[in-house]
PDB file of C-alpha atoms in Angstrom:
ATOM      1  CA  MET A   1      -9.597 -13.139  -1.574  1.00 31.00           C
ATOM      2  CA  SER A   2      -9.137 -16.133   0.668  1.00 31.00           C
ATOM      3  CA  ALA A   3     -12.231 -18.144   1.491  1.00 29.00           C
ATOM      4  CA  ILE A   4     -10.768 -19.360   4.788  1.00 30.00           C
ATOM      5  CA  ARG A   5     -12.982 -18.617   7.779  1.00 32.00           C
ATOM      6  CA  LEU A   6     -11.633 -18.080  11.251  1.00 34.00           C
ATOM      7  CA  HIS A   7     -13.349 -19.971  14.028  1.00 38.00           C
ATOM      8  CA  THR A   8     -14.425 -17.099  16.277  1.00 41.00           C
ATOM      9  CA  THR A   9     -15.606 -13.547  15.859  1.00 42.00           C
ATOM     10  CA  THR A  10     -12.715 -12.376  18.005  1.00 45.00           C
ATOM     11  CA  ALA A  11     -10.231 -14.175  15.782  1.00 46.00           C
ATOM     12  CA  ARG A  12     -11.741 -12.635  12.660  1.00 47.00           C
ATOM     13  CA  VAL A  13     -11.470  -9.176  14.175  1.00 46.00           C
ATOM     14  CA  LEU A  14      -7.895  -9.791  15.290  1.00 48.00           C
ATOM     15  CA  PHE A  15      -6.889 -11.106  11.880  1.00 50.00           C
ATOM     16  CA  GLY A  16      -8.429  -8.031  10.293  1.00 53.00           C
ATOM     17  CA  LEU A  17      -6.253  -5.921  12.564  1.00 50.00           C
ATOM     18  CA  LEU A  18      -3.279  -8.071  11.616  1.00 56.00           C
ATOM     19  CA  LEU A  19      -3.884  -7.395   7.927  1.00 55.00           C
ATOM     20  CA  LEU A  20      -4.122  -3.708   8.707  1.00 52.00           C
ATOM     21  CA  ALA A  21      -0.796  -3.888  10.523  1.00 50.00           C
ATOM     22  CA  MET A  22       0.665  -5.832   7.610  1.00 49.00           C
ATOM     23  CA  SER A  23      -0.377  -3.007   5.341  1.00 44.00           C
ATOM     24  CA  GLY A  24       1.254  -0.471   7.627  1.00 43.00           C
ATOM     25  CA  CYS A  25      -1.887   1.600   7.342  1.00 40.00           C
ATOM     26  CA  VAL A  26      -0.753   5.153   8.070  1.00 38.00           C
ATOM     27  CA  ARG A  27      -2.793   7.093  10.591  1.00 39.00           C
ATOM     28  CA  HIS A  28      -3.281  10.785   9.944  1.00 39.00           C
ATOM     29  CA  PRO A  29      -3.954  12.254  13.387  1.00 32.00           C
ATOM     30  CA  ILE A  30      -3.663  15.832  12.158  1.00 29.00           C
ATOM     31  CA  TRP A  31      -5.465  15.432   8.844  1.00 40.00           C
ATOM     32  CA  GLU A  32      -9.177  15.756   8.453  1.00 40.00           C
ATOM     33  CA  ALA A  33      -9.168  12.528   6.458  1.00 56.00           C
ATOM     34  CA  PRO A  34     -12.501  10.776   5.842  1.00 59.00           C
ATOM     35  CA  GLU A  35     -13.192   7.687   7.929  1.00 75.00           C
ATOM     36  CA  GLU A  36     -14.804   6.065   4.887  1.00 87.00           C
ATOM     37  CA  ALA A  37     -13.779   6.416   1.282  1.00 95.00           C
ATOM     38  CA  ARG A  38     -15.715   8.442  -1.253  1.00 96.00           C
ATOM     39  CA  VAL A  39     -15.692   7.281  -4.864  1.00 98.00           C
ATOM     40  CA  TRP A  40     -17.046   9.275  -7.794  1.00 98.00           C
ATOM     41  CA  PHE A  41     -16.535  10.167 -11.471  1.00 98.00           C
ATOM     42  CA  ASP A  42     -15.306  13.738 -12.034  1.00 97.00           C
ATOM     43  CA  GLY A  43     -15.791  13.749 -15.799  1.00 96.00           C
ATOM     44  CA  GLU A  44     -12.291  12.426 -16.517  1.00 97.00           C
ATOM     45  CA  TRP A  45     -11.196  10.194 -13.639  1.00 98.00           C
ATOM     46  CA  ILE A  46     -12.717   7.737 -11.229  1.00 99.00           C
ATOM     47  CA  VAL A  47     -11.727   9.453  -7.979  1.00 99.00           C
ATOM     48  CA  TYR A  48     -11.088   7.280  -4.914  1.00 98.00           C
ATOM     49  CA  GLU A  49     -10.566   9.351  -1.772  1.00 96.00           C
ATOM     50  CA  GLY A  50     -10.030   7.746   1.610  1.00 94.00           C
ATOM     51  CA  PRO A  51      -9.057   4.397   3.109  1.00 94.00           C
ATOM     52  CA  LEU A  52      -8.947   1.335   0.878  1.00 95.00           C
ATOM     53  CA  SER A  53     -11.784  -1.106   1.556  1.00 94.00           C
ATOM     54  CA  GLU A  54     -13.771  -3.865  -0.115  1.00 95.00           C
ATOM     55  CA  GLU A  55     -16.851  -1.644  -0.196  1.00 96.00           C
ATOM     56  CA  ALA A  56     -15.098   1.305  -1.833  1.00 98.00           C
ATOM     57  CA  ASN A  57     -13.394  -1.045  -4.294  1.00 98.00           C
ATOM     58  CA  GLY A  58     -16.818  -2.322  -5.332  1.00 98.00           C
ATOM     59  CA  GLU A  59     -18.026   1.229  -5.912  1.00 98.00           C
ATOM     60  CA  ALA A  60     -14.956   1.983  -8.014  1.00 98.00           C
ATOM     61  CA  LEU A  61     -15.377  -1.128 -10.167  1.00 98.00           C
ATOM     62  CA  ALA A  62     -19.023  -0.282 -10.785  1.00 98.00           C
ATOM     63  CA  LEU A  63     -18.038   3.205 -11.958  1.00 98.00           C
ATOM     64  CA  PHE A  64     -15.346   1.808 -14.243  1.00 97.00           C
ATOM     65  CA  ASP A  65     -18.028  -0.354 -15.854  1.00 97.00           C
ATOM     66  CA  GLN A  66     -19.970   2.843 -16.563  1.00 98.00           C
ATOM     67  CA  HIS A  67     -16.895   4.816 -17.712  1.00 98.00           C
ATOM     68  CA  PRO A  68     -14.526   2.275 -19.308  1.00 94.00           C
ATOM     69  CA  GLY A  69     -12.129   4.902 -20.663  1.00 93.00           C
ATOM     70  CA  ALA A  70     -11.443   6.538 -17.303  1.00 98.00           C
ATOM     71  CA  GLY A  71      -8.294   6.226 -15.223  1.00 98.00           C
ATOM     72  CA  LEU A  72      -8.003   6.193 -11.439  1.00 99.00           C
ATOM     73  CA  ARG A  73      -7.167   9.294  -9.406  1.00 99.00           C
ATOM     74  CA  ILE A  74      -6.472   8.179  -5.851  1.00 98.00           C
ATOM     75  CA  ILE A  75      -6.029  10.051  -2.575  1.00 95.00           C
ATOM     76  CA  SER A  76      -5.450   7.474   0.146  1.00 94.00           C
ATOM     77  CA  GLY A  77      -3.474   6.770   3.287  1.00 90.00           C
ATOM     78  CA  GLY A  78      -3.746   3.025   2.677  1.00 92.00           C
ATOM     79  CA  GLY A  79      -5.744   0.187   4.192  1.00 91.00           C
ATOM     80  CA  PRO A  80      -5.754  -3.613   4.500  1.00 90.00           C
ATOM     81  CA  ILE A  81      -3.413  -5.376   2.106  1.00 89.00           C
ATOM     82  CA  THR A  82      -6.219  -7.591   0.820  1.00 91.00           C
ATOM     83  CA  ALA A  83      -8.214  -4.570  -0.345  1.00 94.00           C
ATOM     84  CA  GLY A  84      -5.063  -3.020  -1.792  1.00 95.00           C
ATOM     85  CA  MET A  85      -4.071  -6.082  -3.794  1.00 96.00           C
ATOM     86  CA  ASP A  86      -7.656  -6.672  -4.934  1.00 97.00           C
ATOM     87  CA  LEU A  87      -7.822  -3.220  -6.496  1.00 98.00           C
ATOM     88  CA  GLY A  88      -4.212  -3.295  -7.679  1.00 98.00           C
ATOM     89  CA  GLN A  89      -4.640  -6.577  -9.541  1.00 97.00           C
ATOM     90  CA  TRP A  90      -7.811  -5.282 -11.154  1.00 97.00           C
ATOM     91  CA  ILE A  91      -5.921  -2.191 -12.352  1.00 98.00           C
ATOM     92  CA  LEU A  92      -3.050  -4.318 -13.665  1.00 97.00           C
ATOM     93  CA  VAL A  93      -5.281  -6.609 -15.682  1.00 96.00           C
ATOM     94  CA  ARG A  94      -7.100  -3.683 -17.286  1.00 96.00           C
ATOM     95  CA  GLY A  95      -4.025  -1.565 -17.931  1.00 96.00           C
ATOM     96  CA  LEU A  96      -5.373   1.579 -16.305  1.00 97.00           C
ATOM     97  CA  THR A  97      -3.609   4.875 -15.645  1.00 98.00           C
ATOM     98  CA  VAL A  98      -3.175   5.762 -11.960  1.00 99.00           C
ATOM     99  CA  TYR A  99      -2.867   9.427 -10.975  1.00 98.00           C
ATOM    100  CA  VAL A 100      -1.764  10.733  -7.574  1.00 97.00           C
ATOM    101  CA  ASP A 101      -2.259  14.467  -7.211  1.00 94.00           C
ATOM    102  CA  GLN A 102      -2.210  14.682  -3.393  1.00 92.00           C
ATOM    103  CA  TYR A 103      -0.982  11.658  -1.427  1.00 92.00           C
ATOM    104  CA  CYS A 104      -0.741   7.874  -1.604  1.00 94.00           C
ATOM    105  CA  TYR A 105       0.701   5.996   1.368  1.00 92.00           C
ATOM    106  CA  SER A 106       1.066   2.475   2.674  1.00 91.00           C
ATOM    107  CA  SER A 107      -1.064  -0.055   0.740  1.00 94.00           C
ATOM    108  CA  CYS A 108      -1.836   2.662  -1.800  1.00 96.00           C
ATOM    109  CA  ALA A 109       1.889   3.081  -2.520  1.00 96.00           C
ATOM    110  CA  ASN A 110       2.478  -0.682  -2.341  1.00 97.00           C
ATOM    111  CA  TYR A 111      -0.276  -1.891  -4.637  1.00 98.00           C
ATOM    112  CA  ILE A 112      -2.221   0.911  -6.343  1.00 98.00           C
ATOM    113  CA  PHE A 113       0.354   3.307  -7.802  1.00 98.00           C
ATOM    114  CA  PRO A 114       2.667   0.499  -9.044  1.00 98.00           C
ATOM    115  CA  ALA A 115      -0.303  -1.200 -10.722  1.00 98.00           C
ATOM    116  CA  GLY A 116      -0.819   1.569 -13.262  1.00 98.00           C
ATOM    117  CA  ARG A 117       0.225   0.939 -16.839  1.00 96.00           C
ATOM    118  CA  GLN A 118       0.898   4.662 -16.827  1.00 96.00           C
ATOM    119  CA  ARG A 119       1.704   6.331 -13.513  1.00 98.00           C
ATOM    120  CA  ARG A 120       1.102  10.035 -13.135  1.00 98.00           C
ATOM    121  CA  LEU A 121       2.074  12.455 -10.359  1.00 97.00           C
ATOM    122  CA  ALA A 122       1.354  16.075  -9.597  1.00 95.00           C
ATOM    123  CA  PRO A 123       4.569  17.993  -8.776  1.00 92.00           C
ATOM    124  CA  GLY A 124       3.697  18.149  -5.079  1.00 88.00           C
ATOM    125  CA  ALA A 125       2.176  14.686  -4.744  1.00 93.00           C
ATOM    126  CA  GLU A 126       3.334  12.494  -1.871  1.00 92.00           C
ATOM    127  CA  LEU A 127       4.203   8.782  -2.069  1.00 95.00           C
ATOM    128  CA  GLY A 128       5.162   6.925   1.087  1.00 92.00           C
ATOM    129  CA  TRP A 129       6.021   3.331   1.988  1.00 93.00           C
ATOM    130  CA  HIS A 130       6.441   1.687   5.365  1.00 88.00           C
ATOM    131  CA  GLY A 131       6.275  -2.063   5.019  1.00 87.00           C
ATOM    132  CA  GLY A 132       4.806  -5.145   3.396  1.00 88.00           C
ATOM    133  CA  THR A 133       4.607  -8.871   3.971  1.00 85.00           C
ATOM    134  CA  LEU A 134       8.373  -9.252   3.421  1.00 86.00           C
ATOM    135  CA  GLN A 135       9.077  -7.484   6.703  1.00 82.00           C
ATOM    136  CA  TRP A 136       8.146 -10.714   8.489  1.00 77.00           C
ATOM    137  CA  ASP A 137      10.419 -13.726   8.152  1.00 75.00           C
ATOM    138  CA  SER A 138       7.484 -16.123   7.950  1.00 77.00           C
ATOM    139  CA  ALA A 139       3.730 -16.485   8.199  1.00 74.00           C
ATOM    140  CA  GLU A 140       4.298 -17.919  11.665  1.00 81.00           C
ATOM    141  CA  ALA A 141       6.005 -14.698  12.721  1.00 77.00           C
ATOM    142  CA  MET A 142       3.102 -12.683  11.333  1.00 75.00           C
ATOM    143  CA  CYS A 143       0.673 -14.735  13.421  1.00 81.00           C
ATOM    144  CA  GLU A 144       2.620 -14.722  16.674  1.00 79.00           C
ATOM    145  CA  SER A 145      -0.273 -13.041  18.509  1.00 74.00           C
ATOM    146  CA  PHE A 146      -2.499 -16.030  17.642  1.00 76.00           C
ATOM    147  CA  LYS A 147      -0.064 -18.637  18.951  1.00 78.00           C
ATOM    148  CA  PRO A 148      -1.837 -20.690  21.632  1.00 75.00           C
ATOM    149  CA  GLU A 149      -0.447 -21.808  24.936  1.00 73.00           C
ATOM    150  CA  GLU A 150       0.752 -25.380  25.058  1.00 70.00           C
ATOM    151  CA  GLY A 151      -2.206 -27.752  24.953  1.00 60.00           C
ATOM    152  CA  ALA A 152      -4.698 -25.063  23.888  1.00 57.00           C
ATOM    153  CA  ASP A 153      -6.769 -25.112  20.697  1.00 63.00           C
ATOM    154  CA  SER A 154      -4.573 -24.013  17.791  1.00 76.00           C
ATOM    155  CA  ALA A 155      -7.317 -23.679  15.153  1.00 78.00           C
ATOM    156  CA  ASP A 156      -7.214 -19.879  15.005  1.00 80.00           C
ATOM    157  CA  TYR A 157      -3.418 -19.856  14.823  1.00 82.00           C
ATOM    158  CA  ASP A 158      -3.425 -22.490  12.071  1.00 82.00           C
ATOM    159  CA  ASP A 159      -6.018 -20.526  10.116  1.00 83.00           C
ATOM    160  CA  CYS A 160      -3.999 -17.345  10.546  1.00 83.00           C
ATOM    161  CA  VAL A 161      -0.834 -19.015   9.233  1.00 84.00           C
ATOM    162  CA  THR A 162      -2.704 -20.385   6.225  1.00 84.00           C
ATOM    163  CA  ARG A 163      -4.213 -16.987   5.453  1.00 84.00           C
ATOM    164  CA  ALA A 164      -0.918 -15.172   5.996  1.00 82.00           C
ATOM    165  CA  ASN A 165       0.933 -17.597   3.714  1.00 86.00           C
ATOM    166  CA  GLY A 166      -1.663 -16.874   1.060  1.00 85.00           C
ATOM    167  CA  GLU A 167      -1.184 -13.117   1.393  1.00 87.00           C
ATOM    168  CA  ARG A 168       2.599 -13.458   1.217  1.00 87.00           C
ATOM    169  CA  GLU A 169       2.399 -15.580  -1.931  1.00 93.00           C
ATOM    170  CA  ARG A 170      -0.132 -13.243  -3.449  1.00 94.00           C
ATOM    171  CA  GLU A 171       2.124 -10.231  -2.878  1.00 95.00           C
ATOM    172  CA  VAL A 172       4.982 -12.013  -4.661  1.00 95.00           C
ATOM    173  CA  ARG A 173       2.751 -12.694  -7.679  1.00 97.00           C
ATOM    174  CA  PHE A 174       1.443  -9.132  -7.670  1.00 97.00           C
ATOM    175  CA  PHE A 175       4.884  -7.560  -7.951  1.00 98.00           C
ATOM    176  CA  GLU A 176       5.971 -10.081 -10.571  1.00 98.00           C
ATOM    177  CA  LEU A 177       2.952  -9.117 -12.668  1.00 96.00           C
ATOM    178  CA  ALA A 178       3.587  -5.411 -12.099  1.00 97.00           C
ATOM    179  CA  GLY A 179       7.264  -5.744 -13.036  1.00 97.00           C
ATOM    180  CA  VAL A 180       8.264  -3.944  -9.831  1.00 98.00           C
ATOM    181  CA  GLU A 181      10.720  -5.231  -7.233  1.00 98.00           C
ATOM    182  CA  GLN A 182       8.855  -6.372  -4.152  1.00 97.00           C
ATOM    183  CA  ARG A 183      11.582  -5.015  -1.896  1.00 96.00           C
ATOM    184  CA  ILE A 184      10.318  -1.502  -2.637  1.00 97.00           C
ATOM    185  CA  THR A 185       7.987  -2.111   0.324  1.00 95.00           C
ATOM    186  CA  ILE A 186      10.728  -2.817   2.889  1.00 92.00           C
ATOM    187  CA  LEU A 187      13.983  -1.110   1.868  1.00 94.00           C
ATOM    188  CA  GLY A 188      13.550   1.504   4.564  1.00 90.00           C
ATOM    189  CA  PHE A 189      14.053  -1.244   7.145  1.00 87.00           C
ATOM    190  CA  ALA A 190      17.530  -2.137   5.824  1.00 86.00           C
ATOM    191  CA  ASP A 191      20.256  -2.328   8.463  1.00 84.00           C
ATOM    192  CA  GLY A 192      21.867   1.062   8.856  1.00 82.00           C
ATOM    193  CA  ALA A 193      19.253   2.884   6.776  1.00 84.00           C
ATOM    194  CA  GLY A 194      18.414   5.178   9.657  1.00 82.00           C
ATOM    195  CA  TYR A 195      14.663   4.882   9.207  1.00 74.00           C
ATOM    196  CA  PRO A 196      12.742   5.961  12.337  1.00 64.00           C
ATOM    197  CA  SER A 197      11.174   3.361  14.606  1.00 61.00           C
ATOM    198  CA  ARG A 198       8.242   1.502  13.077  1.00 57.00           C
ATOM    199  CA  LYS A 199       5.504   3.912  13.985  1.00 57.00           C
ATOM    200  CA  THR A 200       2.380   4.319  11.921  1.00 58.00           C
ATOM    201  CA  ASP A 201       3.072   8.014  11.297  1.00 70.00           C
ATOM    202  CA  THR A 202       6.434   7.530   9.596  1.00 81.00           C
ATOM    203  CA  ALA A 203       7.174   6.598   5.985  1.00 88.00           C
ATOM    204  CA  TRP A 204       9.895   6.730   3.370  1.00 92.00           C
ATOM    205  CA  THR A 205       9.800   7.734  -0.255  1.00 94.00           C
ATOM    206  CA  TYR A 206      12.115   7.448  -3.278  1.00 95.00           C
ATOM    207  CA  SER A 207      13.373   9.677  -6.048  1.00 94.00           C
ATOM    208  CA  LEU A 208      12.002   9.129  -9.551  1.00 96.00           C
ATOM    209  CA  ASP A 209      15.340   7.622 -10.602  1.00 96.00           C
ATOM    210  CA  ASP A 210      15.328   5.131  -7.746  1.00 97.00           C
ATOM    211  CA  MET A 211      11.711   4.187  -8.407  1.00 97.00           C
ATOM    212  CA  ALA A 212      12.700   3.467 -12.005  1.00 97.00           C
ATOM    213  CA  ARG A 213      15.611   1.308 -10.794  1.00 98.00           C
ATOM    214  CA  LEU A 214      13.079  -0.703  -8.793  1.00 98.00           C
ATOM    215  CA  GLY A 215      10.971  -1.233 -11.905  1.00 98.00           C
ATOM    216  CA  MET A 216       8.484   1.581 -11.484  1.00 96.00           C
ATOM    217  CA  THR A 217       9.004   3.297 -14.818  1.00 93.00           C
ATOM    218  CA  ASP A 218       6.736   5.375 -17.044  1.00 88.00           C
ATOM    219  CA  ILE A 219       6.014   7.934 -14.335  1.00 96.00           C
ATOM    220  CA  GLN A 220       4.695  11.147 -15.818  1.00 97.00           C
ATOM    221  CA  VAL A 221       4.833  14.365 -13.804  1.00 97.00           C
ATOM    222  CA  ASP A 222       2.489  17.248 -14.488  1.00 96.00           C
ATOM    223  CA  GLY A 223       3.885  20.600 -15.570  1.00 91.00           C
ATOM    224  CA  ASN A 224       7.606  20.692 -16.303  1.00 85.00           C
ATOM    225  CA  GLY A 225       8.127  17.096 -15.224  1.00 87.00           C
ATOM    226  CA  THR A 226       9.924  17.929 -11.969  1.00 91.00           C
ATOM    227  CA  TRP A 227       8.983  15.936  -8.868  1.00 92.00           C
ATOM    228  CA  GLU A 228      10.906  15.851  -5.630  1.00 80.00           C
ATOM    229  CA  PRO A 229       9.979  13.977  -2.460  1.00 72.00           C
ATOM    230  CA  VAL A 230       8.727  16.260   0.285  1.00 71.00           C
ATOM    231  CA  ASP A 231       8.432  15.950   4.041  1.00 68.00           C
ATOM    232  CA  PRO A 232       4.845  17.144   4.423  1.00 69.00           C
ATOM    233  CA  PRO A 233       4.339  19.339   7.494  1.00 66.00           C
ATOM    234  CA  GLY A 234       1.644  18.119   9.846  1.00 67.00           C
ATOM    235  CA  ARG A 235       1.205  14.760   8.130  1.00 70.00           C
ATOM    236  CA  VAL A 236       3.854  12.086   8.483  1.00 74.00           C
ATOM    237  CA  THR A 237       7.572  11.983   9.200  1.00 78.00           C
ATOM    238  CA  MET A 238       9.184  11.303   5.837  1.00 83.00           C
ATOM    239  CA  CYS A 239      12.677  10.494   4.635  1.00 88.00           C
ATOM    240  CA  ARG A 240      13.995   9.633   1.159  1.00 91.00           C
ATOM    241  CA  MET A 241      15.478   6.166   0.769  1.00 93.00           C
ATOM    242  CA  SER A 242      18.569   6.311  -1.441  1.00 94.00           C
ATOM    243  CA  LEU A 243      19.542   3.157  -3.323  1.00 96.00           C
ATOM    244  CA  ASP A 244      23.088   4.423  -3.837  1.00 95.00           C
ATOM    245  CA  ASN A 245      24.042   4.354  -0.166  1.00 93.00           C
ATOM    246  CA  MET A 246      21.037   2.516   1.323  1.00 92.00           C
ATOM    247  CA  ARG A 247      20.325   5.354   3.701  1.00 91.00           C
ATOM    248  CA  CYS A 248      17.065   7.102   4.441  1.00 88.00           C
ATOM    249  CA  LEU A 249      18.047  10.713   3.923  1.00 87.00           C
ATOM    250  CA  GLN A 250      16.487  13.720   5.544  1.00 82.00           C
ATOM    251  CA  ILE A 251      14.311  15.673   3.153  1.00 81.00           C
ATOM    252  CA  PRO A 252      14.986  19.431   3.122  1.00 71.00           C
TER     253      PRO A 252
END
């Protein structure tokens, strides 16, 4: 994580919100999702349920030290990209299996599921993307809300740009290490794709074949191996991004 410190408490809070926006952290207004993550060992998996955070990551790493042969079973709507990449890089380095049996959205889909050496899905599991650092043209664009008026102190804006550049570069390295195409995080925004407006309760998914084309191979599906994207009622608005025609297709 970056050691850069912002100059004011307000700026730190705002940059935290910026990172959350960068992650596209999905809200679940209808779900009874926990406000804080719970992390535990179920006898086979380290289970991580809830929003990604530094604190929950620390709990997970401590449990992996106690149970070195375990994989990660994750149920998460996402969280700040820094927390997502921290955990994702840790998983990559250790070659862990990642299992999604319920849902994995936003930073979870960006950085946790792709990080698994083996990736496992339940037949009804949900994966959903809705953005990454590539959706901004530059760090300056990401930090537009920090831009000072002419003649005003620019320290917070400068710090934001430095931090944002670091996150953008880190995301590039992450996907290179994972062997997955970084554009998996933004394809839904392609011109003409038909993706809904950028609301926090919308997401797109991919077929298994298209995920493999983007480098996300070795996905095992429980049961008979059949997995189809679903549009989960009462959760998020979901479409399936097709690489063949670059359209986000309605899911039956």
